């Protein structure tokens, strides 16, 4: 979309309030673009699907994803590449090599961070630990307490990245493993309430770390008809998250869902199905030197 | 770019006034990009994958056994050759381990017809064959069921009218699938006995609506994936001899 069109659209948006009074500020207007690329539930799909793979036919493949990511990075170096978990399990590559190839390839693609999915425990917490040396990217997960496990100290609650002066905070939340993964696989990993933890993490990132953008990498799943916590519930129940990148439910969204959080601000929720057949892309544009007290989202599909 | 859906959201972010530099979020664009054949492969990545792929394919395709006849779950009324192959392989592979660990024997095996995910063509059978017929990671579990739950199972089978694979049990139904007789080790199923039924963790968890697996007397995990059962069975079996037989029939 051209900037001119954007301005016209914004002007038409009734949700926007006047930005009057800002003319007194004399900052030099400068536009910054942050590009967030993301995958979820790739499930060891190293190769592209063959011609006989139904709706996934001829899609996916890490080597193609590498070309795509590199092209976007050349266009905008201020890009983060993130994954929302379930990197493991789904093709014989995982059964044969235990996840080594998945982590090595993600490192070659220069992933900036990933969170953990339930299937990442499929070779046990020891199997996950054994592959960590092949991952040159951090795992962010804030609601699994690994204190009594071999993974203690091997993950981060969050990471921050600064790109073109914009500070981006990324934290992770995982799904309850009990009932989904055999206890002997996840051992003494303790699951903590994702809403409580996400509330804390996003507050810390926004208020203490002064992040301009807070991203939650979630493997909770998109939404459930039951009481179970999914990304939509998480978006509504928290207040400092700008973007939730989800996984687990293999939900194919052709565009991010716009939700409203606890204090009336907008949160984007995105998920790109599974198996690396799509790459998600969200671009955030910032304008320096402006301050606003309005919140409005203009959707122009 | 093809297959590109775009949404444009413009968002104005609330920022606290104490910040010295204001970074004003003014626009958000979201889209998904199809990873399709219009995108060239990164040659460095392709070359890196190549040796892994080669080793994988060599291992997957090295012959373990030979299959002299086409096996499909569609051939057969209430038992199929491929279903019998899987249920019998499970009995043969898992029973010795279960006996050693618990002192008990598996009385019967029950799998689900829908869980047979491919046919086996005539020719060499390999590890890839096992991945094709059983792509899932399900493990064998042994549920100890009361006699009344066994009768619920028979009721389930008579309603399902489907060749769910079994081993160790002999079932005779009438023309309208009502079960006339069911025996394990030549004995009628008794309400007063309990039975060790080997199945998959998926079915014990309520998969395919097999509710009779709920609240078993006891449950034993095997740490043995069904796929690995098949790989081990193929490895020790020179030629597959499974046929449609009289274990579960209508007459």
PDB file of N, CA and C in Angstrom, chain B residues 18-98:
ATOM      1  N   UNK B  18       6.264  10.153  29.461  1.00  0.00           N
ATOM      2  CA  UNK B  18       7.564  10.363  30.098  1.00  0.00           C
ATOM      3  C   UNK B  18       8.724   9.989  29.189  1.00  0.00           C
ATOM      4  N   UNK B  19       8.390   9.330  28.065  1.00  0.00           N
ATOM      5  CA  UNK B  19       9.466   8.950  27.151  1.00  0.00           C
ATOM      6  C   UNK B  19      10.042  10.171  26.468  1.00  0.00           C
ATOM      7  N   UNK B  20      11.364  10.180  26.285  1.00  0.00           N
ATOM      8  CA  UNK B  20      11.992  11.334  25.657  1.00  0.00           C
ATOM      9  C   UNK B  20      11.829  11.262  24.142  1.00  0.00           C
ATOM     10  N   UNK B  21      11.866  10.037  23.616  1.00  0.00           N
ATOM     11  CA  UNK B  21      11.705   9.910  22.173  1.00  0.00           C
ATOM     12  C   UNK B  21      10.428   9.147  21.910  1.00  0.00           C
ATOM     13  N   UNK B  22       9.591   9.706  21.093  1.00  0.00           N
ATOM     14  CA  UNK B  22       8.332   9.037  20.816  1.00  0.00           C
ATOM     15  C   UNK B  22       8.440   8.240  19.530  1.00  0.00           C
ATOM     16  N   UNK B  23       8.148   6.960  19.636  1.00  0.00           N
ATOM     17  CA  UNK B  23       8.093   6.159  18.420  1.00  0.00           C
ATOM     18  C   UNK B  23       6.645   5.787  18.215  1.00  0.00           C
ATOM     19  N   UNK B  24       6.124   6.336  17.205  1.00  0.00           N
ATOM     20  CA  UNK B  24       4.699   6.291  16.988  1.00  0.00           C
ATOM     21  C   UNK B  24       4.392   5.200  15.962  1.00  0.00           C
ATOM     22  N   UNK B  25       3.697   4.162  16.409  1.00  0.00           N
ATOM     23  CA  UNK B  25       3.321   3.085  15.509  1.00  0.00           C
ATOM     24  C   UNK B  25       2.154   3.561  14.667  1.00  0.00           C
ATOM     25  N   UNK B  26       2.371   3.680  13.385  1.00  0.00           N
ATOM     26  CA  UNK B  26       1.313   4.286  12.577  1.00  0.00           C
ATOM     27  C   UNK B  26       0.679   3.322  11.594  1.00  0.00           C
ATOM     28  N   UNK B  27       1.312   2.208  11.344  1.00  0.00           N
ATOM     29  CA  UNK B  27       0.735   1.304  10.348  1.00  0.00           C
ATOM     30  C   UNK B  27       1.256  -0.113  10.566  1.00  0.00           C
ATOM     31  N   UNK B  28       0.385  -1.065  10.386  1.00  0.00           N
ATOM     32  CA  UNK B  28       0.788  -2.466  10.451  1.00  0.00           C
ATOM     33  C   UNK B  28       0.237  -3.193   9.227  1.00  0.00           C
ATOM     34  N   UNK B  29       1.112  -3.867   8.528  1.00  0.00           N
ATOM     35  CA  UNK B  29       0.676  -4.691   7.387  1.00  0.00           C
ATOM     36  C   UNK B  29       0.895  -6.150   7.736  1.00  0.00           C
ATOM     37  N   UNK B  30      -0.089  -6.996   7.478  1.00  0.00           N
ATOM     38  CA  UNK B  30       0.082  -8.425   7.728  1.00  0.00           C
ATOM     39  C   UNK B  30      -0.298  -9.231   6.511  1.00  0.00           C
ATOM     40  N   UNK B  31       0.489 -10.238   6.214  1.00  0.00           N
ATOM     41  CA  UNK B  31       0.153 -11.097   5.067  1.00  0.00           C
ATOM     42  C   UNK B  31       0.823 -12.447   5.258  1.00  0.00           C
ATOM     43  N   UNK B  32       0.422 -13.398   4.432  1.00  0.00           N
ATOM     44  CA  UNK B  32       1.158 -14.649   4.430  1.00  0.00           C
ATOM     45  C   UNK B  32       1.694 -14.890   3.026  1.00  0.00           C
ATOM     46  N   UNK B  33       2.860 -15.476   2.991  1.00  0.00           N
ATOM     47  CA  UNK B  33       3.518 -15.670   1.702  1.00  0.00           C
ATOM     48  C   UNK B  33       3.583 -17.164   1.435  1.00  0.00           C
ATOM     49  N   UNK B  34       3.065 -17.583   0.317  1.00  0.00           N
ATOM     50  CA  UNK B  34       3.067 -18.992  -0.040  1.00  0.00           C
ATOM     51  C   UNK B  34       4.483 -19.419  -0.424  1.00  0.00           C
ATOM     52  N   UNK B  35       4.969 -20.475   0.221  1.00  0.00           N
ATOM     53  CA  UNK B  35       6.301 -20.990  -0.104  1.00  0.00           C
ATOM     54  C   UNK B  35       6.103 -21.995  -1.242  1.00  0.00           C
ATOM     55  N   UNK B  36       6.038 -21.464  -2.469  1.00  0.00           N
ATOM     56  CA  UNK B  36       5.683 -22.324  -3.610  1.00  0.00           C
ATOM     57  C   UNK B  36       6.844 -22.475  -4.591  1.00  0.00           C
ATOM     58  N   UNK B  37       6.573 -23.161  -5.687  1.00  0.00           N
ATOM     59  CA  UNK B  37       7.657 -23.516  -6.616  1.00  0.00           C
ATOM     60  C   UNK B  37       8.167 -22.315  -7.414  1.00  0.00           C
ATOM     61  N   UNK B  38       7.508 -21.145  -7.253  1.00  0.00           N
ATOM     62  CA  UNK B  38       8.045 -19.961  -7.929  1.00  0.00           C
ATOM     63  C   UNK B  38       9.300 -19.447  -7.220  1.00  0.00           C
ATOM     64  N   UNK B  39       9.534 -19.951  -5.996  1.00  0.00           N
ATOM     65  CA  UNK B  39      10.703 -19.519  -5.226  1.00  0.00           C
ATOM     66  C   UNK B  39      11.825 -20.536  -5.442  1.00  0.00           C
ATOM     67  N   UNK B  40      12.951 -20.045  -5.903  1.00  0.00           N
ATOM     68  CA  UNK B  40      14.085 -20.929  -6.133  1.00  0.00           C
ATOM     69  C   UNK B  40      14.659 -21.434  -4.807  1.00  0.00           C
ATOM     70  N   UNK B  41      15.185 -22.642  -4.827  1.00  0.00           N
ATOM     71  CA  UNK B  41      15.804 -23.166  -3.605  1.00  0.00           C
ATOM     72  C   UNK B  41      17.149 -22.484  -3.370  1.00  0.00           C
ATOM     73  N   UNK B  42      17.478 -22.242  -2.142  1.00  0.00           N
ATOM     74  CA  UNK B  42      18.796 -21.743  -1.773  1.00  0.00           C
ATOM     75  C   UNK B  42      19.763 -22.929  -1.900  1.00  0.00           C
ATOM     76  N   UNK B  43      20.724 -22.813  -2.801  1.00  0.00           N
ATOM     77  CA  UNK B  43      21.579 -23.973  -3.120  1.00  0.00           C
ATOM     78  C   UNK B  43      22.425 -24.412  -1.923  1.00  0.00           C
ATOM     79  N   UNK B  44      22.814 -23.456  -1.082  1.00  0.00           N
ATOM     80  CA  UNK B  44      23.614 -23.815   0.100  1.00  0.00           C
ATOM     81  C   UNK B  44      22.811 -24.737   1.025  1.00  0.00           C
ATOM     82  N   UNK B  45      21.538 -24.401   1.190  1.00  0.00           N
ATOM     83  CA  UNK B  45      20.662 -25.206   2.051  1.00  0.00           C
ATOM     84  C   UNK B  45      20.417 -26.574   1.416  1.00  0.00           C
ATOM     85  N   UNK B  46      20.125 -26.592   0.125  1.00  0.00           N
ATOM     86  CA  UNK B  46      19.873 -27.861  -0.579  1.00  0.00           C
ATOM     87  C   UNK B  46      21.086 -28.782  -0.457  1.00  0.00           C
ATOM     88  N   UNK B  47      22.269 -28.223  -0.641  1.00  0.00           N
ATOM     89  CA  UNK B  47      23.492 -29.035  -0.542  1.00  0.00           C
ATOM     90  C   UNK B  47      23.716 -29.525   0.883  1.00  0.00           C
ATOM     91  N   UNK B  48      23.347 -28.707   1.839  1.00  0.00           N
ATOM     92  CA  UNK B  48      23.519 -29.109   3.243  1.00  0.00           C
ATOM     93  C   UNK B  48      22.593 -30.282   3.591  1.00  0.00           C
ATOM     94  N   UNK B  49      21.385 -30.245   3.037  1.00  0.00           N
ATOM     95  CA  UNK B  49      20.401 -31.296   3.324  1.00  0.00           C
ATOM     96  C   UNK B  49      20.779 -32.609   2.625  1.00  0.00           C
ATOM     97  N   UNK B  50      21.427 -32.501   1.446  1.00  0.00           N
ATOM     98  CA  UNK B  50      21.650 -33.663   0.571  1.00  0.00           C
ATOM     99  C   UNK B  50      22.181 -34.929   1.267  1.00  0.00           C
ATOM    100  N   UNK B  51      23.265 -34.841   2.039  1.00  0.00           N
ATOM    101  CA  UNK B  51      23.756 -36.094   2.649  1.00  0.00           C
ATOM    102  C   UNK B  51      22.775 -36.698   3.657  1.00  0.00           C
ATOM    103  N   UNK B  52      22.048 -35.860   4.379  1.00  0.00           N
ATOM    104  CA  UNK B  52      21.030 -36.357   5.319  1.00  0.00           C
ATOM    105  C   UNK B  52      19.933 -37.088   4.536  1.00  0.00           C
ATOM    106  N   UNK B  53      19.525 -36.455   3.431  1.00  0.00           N
ATOM    107  CA  UNK B  53      18.455 -36.995   2.601  1.00  0.00           C
ATOM    108  C   UNK B  53      18.868 -38.336   1.991  1.00  0.00           C
ATOM    109  N   UNK B  54      20.097 -38.377   1.531  1.00  0.00           N
ATOM    110  CA  UNK B  54      20.589 -39.605   0.892  1.00  0.00           C
ATOM    111  C   UNK B  54      20.613 -40.761   1.895  1.00  0.00           C
ATOM    112  N   UNK B  55      21.172 -40.511   3.062  1.00  0.00           N
ATOM    113  CA  UNK B  55      21.235 -41.545   4.094  1.00  0.00           C
ATOM    114  C   UNK B  55      19.843 -41.999   4.505  1.00  0.00           C
ATOM    115  N   UNK B  56      18.960 -41.014   4.646  1.00  0.00           N
ATOM    116  CA  UNK B  56      17.582 -41.305   5.042  1.00  0.00           C
ATOM    117  C   UNK B  56      16.909 -42.209   4.002  1.00  0.00           C
ATOM    118  N   UNK B  57      17.034 -41.824   2.741  1.00  0.00           N
ATOM    119  CA  UNK B  57      16.374 -42.597   1.684  1.00  0.00           C
ATOM    120  C   UNK B  57      16.963 -43.998   1.551  1.00  0.00           C
ATOM    121  N   UNK B  58      18.278 -44.107   1.708  1.00  0.00           N
ATOM    122  CA  UNK B  58      18.900 -45.435   1.632  1.00  0.00           C
ATOM    123  C   UNK B  58      18.361 -46.337   2.726  1.00  0.00           C
ATOM    124  N   UNK B  59      18.269 -45.771   3.933  1.00  0.00           N
ATOM    125  CA  UNK B  59      17.779 -46.568   5.064  1.00  0.00           C
ATOM    126  C   UNK B  59      16.298 -46.891   4.899  1.00  0.00           C
ATOM    127  N   UNK B  60      15.533 -45.872   4.499  1.00  0.00           N
ATOM    128  CA  UNK B  60      14.086 -46.082   4.356  1.00  0.00           C
ATOM    129  C   UNK B  60      13.779 -47.130   3.296  1.00  0.00           C
ATOM    130  N   UNK B  61      14.591 -47.170   2.252  1.00  0.00           N
ATOM    131  CA  UNK B  61      14.263 -48.029   1.109  1.00  0.00           C
ATOM    132  C   UNK B  61      14.996 -49.363   1.098  1.00  0.00           C
ATOM    133  N   UNK B  62      15.843 -49.627   2.073  1.00  0.00           N
ATOM    134  CA  UNK B  62      16.534 -50.914   2.036  1.00  0.00           C
ATOM    135  C   UNK B  62      15.544 -52.023   2.405  1.00  0.00           C
ATOM    136  N   UNK B  63      15.494 -53.094   1.592  1.00  0.00           N
ATOM    137  CA  UNK B  63      14.463 -54.123   1.761  1.00  0.00           C
ATOM    138  C   UNK B  63      14.595 -54.868   3.090  1.00  0.00           C
ATOM    139  N   UNK B  64      13.468 -55.040   3.763  1.00  0.00           N
ATOM    140  CA  UNK B  64      13.447 -55.792   5.018  1.00  0.00           C
ATOM    141  C   UNK B  64      12.726 -57.121   4.829  1.00  0.00           C
ATOM    142  N   UNK B  65      11.729 -57.124   3.938  1.00  0.00           N
ATOM    143  CA  UNK B  65      10.891 -58.298   3.762  1.00  0.00           C
ATOM    144  C   UNK B  65      10.334 -58.257   2.334  1.00  0.00           C
ATOM    145  N   UNK B  66       9.594 -59.295   1.976  1.00  0.00           N
ATOM    146  CA  UNK B  66       8.989 -59.324   0.641  1.00  0.00           C
ATOM    147  C   UNK B  66       7.485 -59.561   0.773  1.00  0.00           C
ATOM    148  N   UNK B  67       6.720 -58.803  -0.001  1.00  0.00           N
ATOM    149  CA  UNK B  67       5.267 -58.971   0.021  1.00  0.00           C
ATOM    150  C   UNK B  67       4.784 -59.541  -1.314  1.00  0.00           C
ATOM    151  N   UNK B  68       4.291 -60.802  -1.327  1.00  0.00           N
ATOM    152  CA  UNK B  68       3.921 -61.441  -2.592  1.00  0.00           C
ATOM    153  C   UNK B  68       2.532 -61.063  -3.126  1.00  0.00           C
ATOM    154  N   UNK B  69       1.679 -60.406  -2.293  1.00  0.00           N
ATOM    155  CA  UNK B  69       0.350 -60.055  -2.809  1.00  0.00           C
ATOM    156  C   UNK B  69      -0.061 -58.659  -2.331  1.00  0.00           C
ATOM    157  N   UNK B  70      -0.814 -57.976  -3.171  1.00  0.00           N
ATOM    158  CA  UNK B  70      -1.276 -56.620  -2.863  1.00  0.00           C
ATOM    159  C   UNK B  70      -2.147 -56.633  -1.602  1.00  0.00           C
ATOM    160  N   UNK B  71      -1.809 -55.802  -0.631  1.00  0.00           N
ATOM    161  CA  UNK B  71      -2.564 -55.765   0.625  1.00  0.00           C
ATOM    162  C   UNK B  71      -3.255 -54.414   0.776  1.00  0.00           C
ATOM    163  N   UNK B  72      -4.577 -54.472   0.901  1.00  0.00           N
ATOM    164  CA  UNK B  72      -5.352 -53.241   1.062  1.00  0.00           C
ATOM    165  C   UNK B  72      -6.398 -53.449   2.145  1.00  0.00           C
ATOM    166  N   UNK B  73      -6.664 -52.403   2.905  1.00  0.00           N
ATOM    167  CA  UNK B  73      -7.678 -52.538   3.960  1.00  0.00           C
ATOM    168  C   UNK B  73      -9.088 -52.618   3.376  1.00  0.00           C
ATOM    169  N   UNK B  74      -9.199 -52.378   2.060  1.00  0.00           N
ATOM    170  CA  UNK B  74     -10.511 -52.457   1.430  1.00  0.00           C
ATOM    171  C   UNK B  74     -10.883 -53.887   1.023  1.00  0.00           C
ATOM    172  N   UNK B  75      -9.895 -54.787   1.033  1.00  0.00           N
ATOM    173  CA  UNK B  75     -10.161 -56.173   0.653  1.00  0.00           C
ATOM    174  C   UNK B  75     -10.479 -57.004   1.885  1.00  0.00           C
ATOM    175  N   UNK B  76     -11.729 -57.417   2.009  1.00  0.00           N
ATOM    176  CA  UNK B  76     -12.133 -58.216   3.170  1.00  0.00           C
ATOM    177  C   UNK B  76     -13.389 -57.641   3.773  1.00  0.00           C
ATOM    178  N   UNK B  77     -14.188 -58.501   4.436  1.00  0.00           N
ATOM    179  CA  UNK B  77     -15.432 -58.039   5.039  1.00  0.00           C
ATOM    180  C   UNK B  77     -15.177 -57.543   6.459  1.00  0.00           C
ATOM    181  N   UNK B  78     -14.973 -58.480   7.394  1.00  0.00           N
ATOM    182  CA  UNK B  78     -14.718 -58.059   8.777  1.00  0.00           C
ATOM    183  C   UNK B  78     -13.289 -58.352   9.224  1.00  0.00           C
ATOM    184  N   UNK B  79     -12.474 -58.927   8.325  1.00  0.00           N
ATOM    185  CA  UNK B  79     -11.028 -58.928   8.574  1.00  0.00           C
ATOM    186  C   UNK B  79     -10.312 -58.786   7.249  1.00  0.00           C
ATOM    187  N   UNK B  80      -9.172 -58.116   7.296  1.00  0.00           N
ATOM    188  CA  UNK B  80      -8.404 -57.856   6.076  1.00  0.00           C
ATOM    189  C   UNK B  80      -6.992 -58.405   6.269  1.00  0.00           C
ATOM    190  N   UNK B  81      -6.333 -58.733   5.178  1.00  0.00           N
ATOM    191  CA  UNK B  81      -4.979 -59.288   5.289  1.00  0.00           C
ATOM    192  C   UNK B  81      -4.020 -58.274   5.915  1.00  0.00           C
ATOM    193  N   UNK B  82      -4.154 -57.001   5.537  1.00  0.00           N
ATOM    194  CA  UNK B  82      -3.223 -55.991   6.066  1.00  0.00           C
ATOM    195  C   UNK B  82      -3.508 -55.727   7.546  1.00  0.00           C
ATOM    196  N   UNK B  83      -4.789 -55.745   7.923  1.00  0.00           N
ATOM    197  CA  UNK B  83      -5.150 -55.573   9.330  1.00  0.00           C
ATOM    198  C   UNK B  83      -4.659 -56.746  10.165  1.00  0.00           C
ATOM    199  N   UNK B  84      -4.820 -57.961   9.614  1.00  0.00           N
ATOM    200  CA  UNK B  84      -4.344 -59.155  10.319  1.00  0.00           C
ATOM    201  C   UNK B  84      -2.824 -59.105  10.490  1.00  0.00           C
ATOM    202  N   UNK B  85      -2.151 -58.629   9.436  1.00  0.00           N
ATOM    203  CA  UNK B  85      -0.692 -58.478   9.504  1.00  0.00           C
ATOM    204  C   UNK B  85      -0.298 -57.582  10.671  1.00  0.00           C
ATOM    205  N   UNK B  86      -0.947 -56.442  10.785  1.00  0.00           N
ATOM    206  CA  UNK B  86      -0.574 -55.481  11.834  1.00  0.00           C
ATOM    207  C   UNK B  86      -0.930 -56.003  13.229  1.00  0.00           C
ATOM    208  N   UNK B  87      -2.142 -56.557  13.362  1.00  0.00           N
ATOM    209  CA  UNK B  87      -2.566 -57.037  14.685  1.00  0.00           C
ATOM    210  C   UNK B  87      -1.716 -58.237  15.124  1.00  0.00           C
ATOM    211  N   UNK B  88      -1.415 -59.143  14.182  1.00  0.00           N
ATOM    212  CA  UNK B  88      -0.597 -60.314  14.536  1.00  0.00           C
ATOM    213  C   UNK B  88       0.851 -59.917  14.844  1.00  0.00           C
ATOM    214  N   UNK B  89       1.374 -58.958  14.070  1.00  0.00           N
ATOM    215  CA  UNK B  89       2.747 -58.489  14.316  1.00  0.00           C
ATOM    216  C   UNK B  89       2.834 -57.889  15.717  1.00  0.00           C
ATOM    217  N   UNK B  90       1.789 -57.136  16.090  1.00  0.00           N
ATOM    218  CA  UNK B  90       1.771 -56.508  17.405  1.00  0.00           C
ATOM    219  C   UNK B  90       1.752 -57.574  18.513  1.00  0.00           C
ATOM    220  N   UNK B  91       0.909 -58.588  18.319  1.00  0.00           N
ATOM    221  CA  UNK B  91       0.855 -59.684  19.300  1.00  0.00           C
ATOM    222  C   UNK B  91       2.224 -60.365  19.413  1.00  0.00           C
ATOM    223  N   UNK B  92       2.791 -60.668  18.277  1.00  0.00           N
ATOM    224  CA  UNK B  92       4.057 -61.409  18.255  1.00  0.00           C
ATOM    225  C   UNK B  92       5.219 -60.601  18.851  1.00  0.00           C
ATOM    226  N   UNK B  93       5.236 -59.304  18.576  1.00  0.00           N
ATOM    227  CA  UNK B  93       6.351 -58.476  19.052  1.00  0.00           C
ATOM    228  C   UNK B  93       6.197 -58.058  20.513  1.00  0.00           C
ATOM    229  N   UNK B  94       4.967 -57.757  20.908  1.00  0.00           N
ATOM    230  CA  UNK B  94       4.791 -57.130  22.226  1.00  0.00           C
ATOM    231  C   UNK B  94       4.530 -58.159  23.327  1.00  0.00           C
ATOM    232  N   UNK B  95       3.878 -59.271  22.996  1.00  0.00           N
ATOM    233  CA  UNK B  95       3.519 -60.220  24.053  1.00  0.00           C
ATOM    234  C   UNK B  95       4.725 -60.740  24.860  1.00  0.00           C
ATOM    235  N   UNK B  96       5.833 -61.113  24.208  1.00  0.00           N
ATOM    236  CA  UNK B  96       6.977 -61.588  25.005  1.00  0.00           C
ATOM    237  C   UNK B  96       7.496 -60.534  25.985  1.00  0.00           C
ATOM    238  N   UNK B  97       7.489 -59.275  25.552  1.00  0.00           N
ATOM    239  CA  UNK B  97       7.977 -58.195  26.424  1.00  0.00           C
ATOM    240  C   UNK B  97       7.017 -58.015  27.601  1.00  0.00           C
ATOM    241  N   UNK B  98       5.708 -58.027  27.286  1.00  0.00           N
ATOM    242  CA  UNK B  98       4.696 -57.830  28.325  1.00  0.00           C
ATOM    243  C   UNK B  98       4.754 -58.973  29.346  1.00  0.00           C
TER     244      UNK B  98
END
